[in-house]
Short mmCIF file of N, CA and C in Angstrom, two decimals:
data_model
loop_
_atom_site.label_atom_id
_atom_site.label_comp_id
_atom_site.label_asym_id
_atom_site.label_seq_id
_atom_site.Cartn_x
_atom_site.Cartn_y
_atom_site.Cartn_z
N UNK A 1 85.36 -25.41 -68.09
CA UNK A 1 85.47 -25.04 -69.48
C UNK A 1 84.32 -24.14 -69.94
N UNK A 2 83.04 -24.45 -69.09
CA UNK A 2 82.29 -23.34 -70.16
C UNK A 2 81.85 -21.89 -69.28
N UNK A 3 82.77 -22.07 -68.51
CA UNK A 3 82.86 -20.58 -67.44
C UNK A 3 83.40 -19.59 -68.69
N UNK A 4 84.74 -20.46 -68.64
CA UNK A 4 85.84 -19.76 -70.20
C UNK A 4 85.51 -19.62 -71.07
N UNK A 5 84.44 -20.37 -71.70
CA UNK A 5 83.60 -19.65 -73.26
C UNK A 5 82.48 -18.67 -72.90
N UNK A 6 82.06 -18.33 -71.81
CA UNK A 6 81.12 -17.52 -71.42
C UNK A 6 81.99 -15.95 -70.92
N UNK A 7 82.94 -16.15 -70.13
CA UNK A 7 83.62 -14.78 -70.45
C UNK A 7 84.12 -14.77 -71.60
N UNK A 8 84.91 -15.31 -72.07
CA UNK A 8 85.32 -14.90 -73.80
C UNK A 8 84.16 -14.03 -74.15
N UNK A 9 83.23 -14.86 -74.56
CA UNK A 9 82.10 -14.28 -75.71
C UNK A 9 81.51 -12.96 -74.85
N UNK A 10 81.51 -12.70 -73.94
CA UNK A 10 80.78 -11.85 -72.97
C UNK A 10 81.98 -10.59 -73.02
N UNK A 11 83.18 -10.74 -72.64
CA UNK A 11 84.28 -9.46 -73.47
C UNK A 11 84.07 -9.33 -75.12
N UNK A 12 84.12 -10.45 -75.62
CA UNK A 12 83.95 -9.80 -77.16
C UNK A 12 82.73 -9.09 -77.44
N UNK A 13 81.46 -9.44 -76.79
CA UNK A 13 80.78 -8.99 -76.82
C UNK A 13 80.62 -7.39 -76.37
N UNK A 14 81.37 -7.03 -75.18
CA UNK A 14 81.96 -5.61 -74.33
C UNK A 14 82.66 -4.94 -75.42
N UNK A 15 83.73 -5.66 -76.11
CA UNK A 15 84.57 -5.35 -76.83
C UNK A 15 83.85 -4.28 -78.19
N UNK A 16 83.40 -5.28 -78.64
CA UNK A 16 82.53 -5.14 -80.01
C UNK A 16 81.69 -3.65 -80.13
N UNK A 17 81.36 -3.40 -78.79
CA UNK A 17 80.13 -2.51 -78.44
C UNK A 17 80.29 -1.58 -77.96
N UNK A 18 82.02 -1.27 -77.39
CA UNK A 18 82.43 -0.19 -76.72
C UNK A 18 82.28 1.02 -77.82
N UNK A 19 82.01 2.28 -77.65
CA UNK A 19 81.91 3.07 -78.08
C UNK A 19 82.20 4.84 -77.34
N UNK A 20 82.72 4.70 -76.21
CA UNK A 20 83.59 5.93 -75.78
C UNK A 20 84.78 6.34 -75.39
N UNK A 21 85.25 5.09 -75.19
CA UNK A 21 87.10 5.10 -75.49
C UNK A 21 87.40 5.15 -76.77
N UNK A 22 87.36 4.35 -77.90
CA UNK A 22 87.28 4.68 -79.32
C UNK A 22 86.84 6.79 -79.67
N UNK A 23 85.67 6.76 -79.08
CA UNK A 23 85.20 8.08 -79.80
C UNK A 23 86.62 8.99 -78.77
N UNK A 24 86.74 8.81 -78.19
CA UNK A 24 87.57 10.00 -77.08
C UNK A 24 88.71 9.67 -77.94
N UNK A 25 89.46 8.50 -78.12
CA UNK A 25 90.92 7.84 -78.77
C UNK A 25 90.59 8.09 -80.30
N UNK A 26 89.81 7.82 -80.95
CA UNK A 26 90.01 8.20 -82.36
C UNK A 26 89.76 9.37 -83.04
N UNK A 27 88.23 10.00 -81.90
CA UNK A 27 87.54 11.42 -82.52
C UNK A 27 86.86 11.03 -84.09
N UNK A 28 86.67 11.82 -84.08
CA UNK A 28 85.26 12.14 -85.32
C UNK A 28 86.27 12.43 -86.39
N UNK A 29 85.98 12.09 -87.78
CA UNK A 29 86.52 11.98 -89.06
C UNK A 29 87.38 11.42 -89.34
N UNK A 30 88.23 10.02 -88.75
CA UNK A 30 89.33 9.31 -88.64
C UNK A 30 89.03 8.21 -89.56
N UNK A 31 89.70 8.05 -90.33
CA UNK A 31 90.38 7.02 -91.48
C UNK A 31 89.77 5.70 -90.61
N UNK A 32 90.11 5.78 -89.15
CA UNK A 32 90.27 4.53 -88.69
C UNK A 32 89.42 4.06 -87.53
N UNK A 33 88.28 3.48 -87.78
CA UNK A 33 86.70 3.48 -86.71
C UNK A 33 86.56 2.23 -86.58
N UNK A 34 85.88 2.02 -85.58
CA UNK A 34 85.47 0.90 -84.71
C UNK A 34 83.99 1.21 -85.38
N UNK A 35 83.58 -0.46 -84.88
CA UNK A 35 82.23 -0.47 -85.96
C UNK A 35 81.07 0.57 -85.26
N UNK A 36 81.05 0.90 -83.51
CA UNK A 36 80.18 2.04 -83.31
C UNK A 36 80.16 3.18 -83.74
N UNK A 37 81.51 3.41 -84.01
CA UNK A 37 81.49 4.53 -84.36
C UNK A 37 81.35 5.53 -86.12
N UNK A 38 81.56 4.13 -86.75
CA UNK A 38 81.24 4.24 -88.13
C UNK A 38 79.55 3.94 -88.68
N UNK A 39 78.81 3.15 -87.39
CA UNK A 39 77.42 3.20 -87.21
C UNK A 39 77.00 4.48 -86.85
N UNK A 40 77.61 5.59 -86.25
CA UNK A 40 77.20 7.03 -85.68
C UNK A 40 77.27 7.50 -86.71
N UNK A 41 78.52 7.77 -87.21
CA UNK A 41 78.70 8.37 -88.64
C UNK A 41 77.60 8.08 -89.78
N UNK A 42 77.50 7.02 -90.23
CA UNK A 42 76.75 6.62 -91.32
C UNK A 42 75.05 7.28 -91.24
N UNK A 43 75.04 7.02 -89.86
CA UNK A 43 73.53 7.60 -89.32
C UNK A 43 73.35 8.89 -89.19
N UNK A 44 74.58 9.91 -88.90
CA UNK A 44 74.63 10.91 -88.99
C UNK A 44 74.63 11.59 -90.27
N UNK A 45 74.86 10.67 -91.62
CA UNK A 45 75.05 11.67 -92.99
C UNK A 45 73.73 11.20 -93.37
N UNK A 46 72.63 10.47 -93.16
CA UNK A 46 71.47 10.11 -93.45
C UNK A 46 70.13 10.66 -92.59
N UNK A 47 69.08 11.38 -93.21
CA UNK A 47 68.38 12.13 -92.36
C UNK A 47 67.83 10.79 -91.73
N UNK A 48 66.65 10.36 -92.53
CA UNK A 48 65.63 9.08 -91.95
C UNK A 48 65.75 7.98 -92.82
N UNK A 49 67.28 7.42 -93.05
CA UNK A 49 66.99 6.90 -93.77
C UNK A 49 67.32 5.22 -92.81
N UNK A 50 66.15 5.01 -92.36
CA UNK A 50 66.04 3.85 -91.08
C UNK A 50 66.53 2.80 -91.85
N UNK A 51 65.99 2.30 -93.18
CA UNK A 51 65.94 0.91 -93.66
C UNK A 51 67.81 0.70 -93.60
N UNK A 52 68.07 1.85 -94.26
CA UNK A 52 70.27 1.84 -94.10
C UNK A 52 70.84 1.46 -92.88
N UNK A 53 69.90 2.56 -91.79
CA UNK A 53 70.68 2.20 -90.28
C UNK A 53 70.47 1.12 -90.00
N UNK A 54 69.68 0.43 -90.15
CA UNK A 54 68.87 -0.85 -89.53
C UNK A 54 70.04 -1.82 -90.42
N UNK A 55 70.38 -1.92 -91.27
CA UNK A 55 70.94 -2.97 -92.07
C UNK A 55 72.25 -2.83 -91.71
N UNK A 56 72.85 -1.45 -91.40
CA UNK A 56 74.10 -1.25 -90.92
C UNK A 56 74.16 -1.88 -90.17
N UNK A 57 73.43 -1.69 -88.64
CA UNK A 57 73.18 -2.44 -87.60
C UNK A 57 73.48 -4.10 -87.70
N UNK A 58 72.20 -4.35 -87.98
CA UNK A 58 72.28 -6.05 -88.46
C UNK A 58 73.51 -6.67 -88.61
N UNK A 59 74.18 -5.69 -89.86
CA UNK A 59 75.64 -6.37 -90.23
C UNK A 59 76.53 -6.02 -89.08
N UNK A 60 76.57 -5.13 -88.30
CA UNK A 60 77.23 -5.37 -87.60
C UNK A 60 77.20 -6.45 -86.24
N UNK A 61 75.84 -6.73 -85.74
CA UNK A 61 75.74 -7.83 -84.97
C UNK A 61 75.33 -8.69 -85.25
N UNK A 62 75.73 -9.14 -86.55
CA UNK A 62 75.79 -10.75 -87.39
C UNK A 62 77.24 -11.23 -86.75
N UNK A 63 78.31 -10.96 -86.74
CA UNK A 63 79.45 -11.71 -86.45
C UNK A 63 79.26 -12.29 -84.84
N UNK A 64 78.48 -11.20 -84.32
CA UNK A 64 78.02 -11.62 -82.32
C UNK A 64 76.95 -12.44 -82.60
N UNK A 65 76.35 -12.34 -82.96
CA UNK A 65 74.81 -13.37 -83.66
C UNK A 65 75.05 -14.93 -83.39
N UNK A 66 76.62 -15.14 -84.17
CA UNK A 66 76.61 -16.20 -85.19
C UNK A 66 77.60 -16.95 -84.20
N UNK A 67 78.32 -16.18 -83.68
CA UNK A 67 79.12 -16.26 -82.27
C UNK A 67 78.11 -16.75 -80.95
N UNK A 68 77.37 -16.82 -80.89
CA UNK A 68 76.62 -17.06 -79.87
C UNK A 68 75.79 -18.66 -80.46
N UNK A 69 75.63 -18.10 -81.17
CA UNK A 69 74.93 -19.71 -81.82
C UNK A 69 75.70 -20.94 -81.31
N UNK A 70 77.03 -20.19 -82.10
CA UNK A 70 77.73 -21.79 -82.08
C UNK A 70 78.51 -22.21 -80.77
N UNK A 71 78.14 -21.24 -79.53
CA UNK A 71 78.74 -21.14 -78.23
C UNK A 71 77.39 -21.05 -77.61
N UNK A 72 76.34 -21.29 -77.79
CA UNK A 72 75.26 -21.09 -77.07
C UNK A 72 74.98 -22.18 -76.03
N UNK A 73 75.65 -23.73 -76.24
CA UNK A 73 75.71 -24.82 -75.35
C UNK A 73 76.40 -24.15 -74.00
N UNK A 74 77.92 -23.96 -74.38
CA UNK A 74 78.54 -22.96 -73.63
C UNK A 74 78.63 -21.98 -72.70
N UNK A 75 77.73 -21.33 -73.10
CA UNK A 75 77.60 -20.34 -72.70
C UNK A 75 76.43 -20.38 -71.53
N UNK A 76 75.35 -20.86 -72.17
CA UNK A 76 74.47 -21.46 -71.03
C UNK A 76 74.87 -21.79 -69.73
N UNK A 77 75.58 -23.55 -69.99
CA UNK A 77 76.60 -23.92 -69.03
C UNK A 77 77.08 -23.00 -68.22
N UNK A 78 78.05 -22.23 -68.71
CA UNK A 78 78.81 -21.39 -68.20
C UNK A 78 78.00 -20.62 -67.09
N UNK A 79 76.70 -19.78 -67.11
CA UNK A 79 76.06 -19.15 -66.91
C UNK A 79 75.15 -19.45 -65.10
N UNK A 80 74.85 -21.14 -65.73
CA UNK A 80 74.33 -21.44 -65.04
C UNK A 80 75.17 -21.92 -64.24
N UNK A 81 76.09 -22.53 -64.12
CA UNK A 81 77.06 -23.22 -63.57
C UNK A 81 77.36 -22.91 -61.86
N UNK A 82 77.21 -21.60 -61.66
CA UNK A 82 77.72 -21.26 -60.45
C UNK A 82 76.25 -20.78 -59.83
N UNK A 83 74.98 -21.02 -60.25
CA UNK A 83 73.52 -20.65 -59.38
C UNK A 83 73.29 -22.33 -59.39
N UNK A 84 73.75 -23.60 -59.71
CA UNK A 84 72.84 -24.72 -59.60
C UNK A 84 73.86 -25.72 -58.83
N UNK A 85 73.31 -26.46 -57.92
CA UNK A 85 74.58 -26.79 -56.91
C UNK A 85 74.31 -28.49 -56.67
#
């Protein structure tokens, strides 16, 4: 069981973060973005404005954050599971 919560969270995590199939599949100025790619954008209409990117950021890896917390027993397990015999 915690093999299976450790890949889960470890694709969502892949998932979450992909950012060049999206950019190739959606392209630049699309109605419809994946959160990397609306992090490029946002950073791109802002010269230095770090404190924005940084918070963009954050919010976006609050949902993986919070996801890991509550799978962090899990995931461990999972992790270790196949190096301890």
């Amino acid at each position: 069981r915690p093999i299976f919560v450790t890949v889960i969270i470890l694709n969502a995590i892949w998932i979450w973060n992909d950012f060049l199939l999206p950019s190739l599949i959606l392209g630049v100025g699309q109605d419809v973005q994946t959160i990397p790619l609306a992090i490029r954008a946002f950073a791109g209409s802002f010269v230095k404005k770090w404190d924005l990117i940084m918070t963009a950021v954050l919010m976006a890896a609050a949902p993986i954050i919070v996801g890991f917390l509550f799978a962090q027993k899990h995931i461990i397990k999972g992790m270790v599971a196949g190096s301890i015999k």
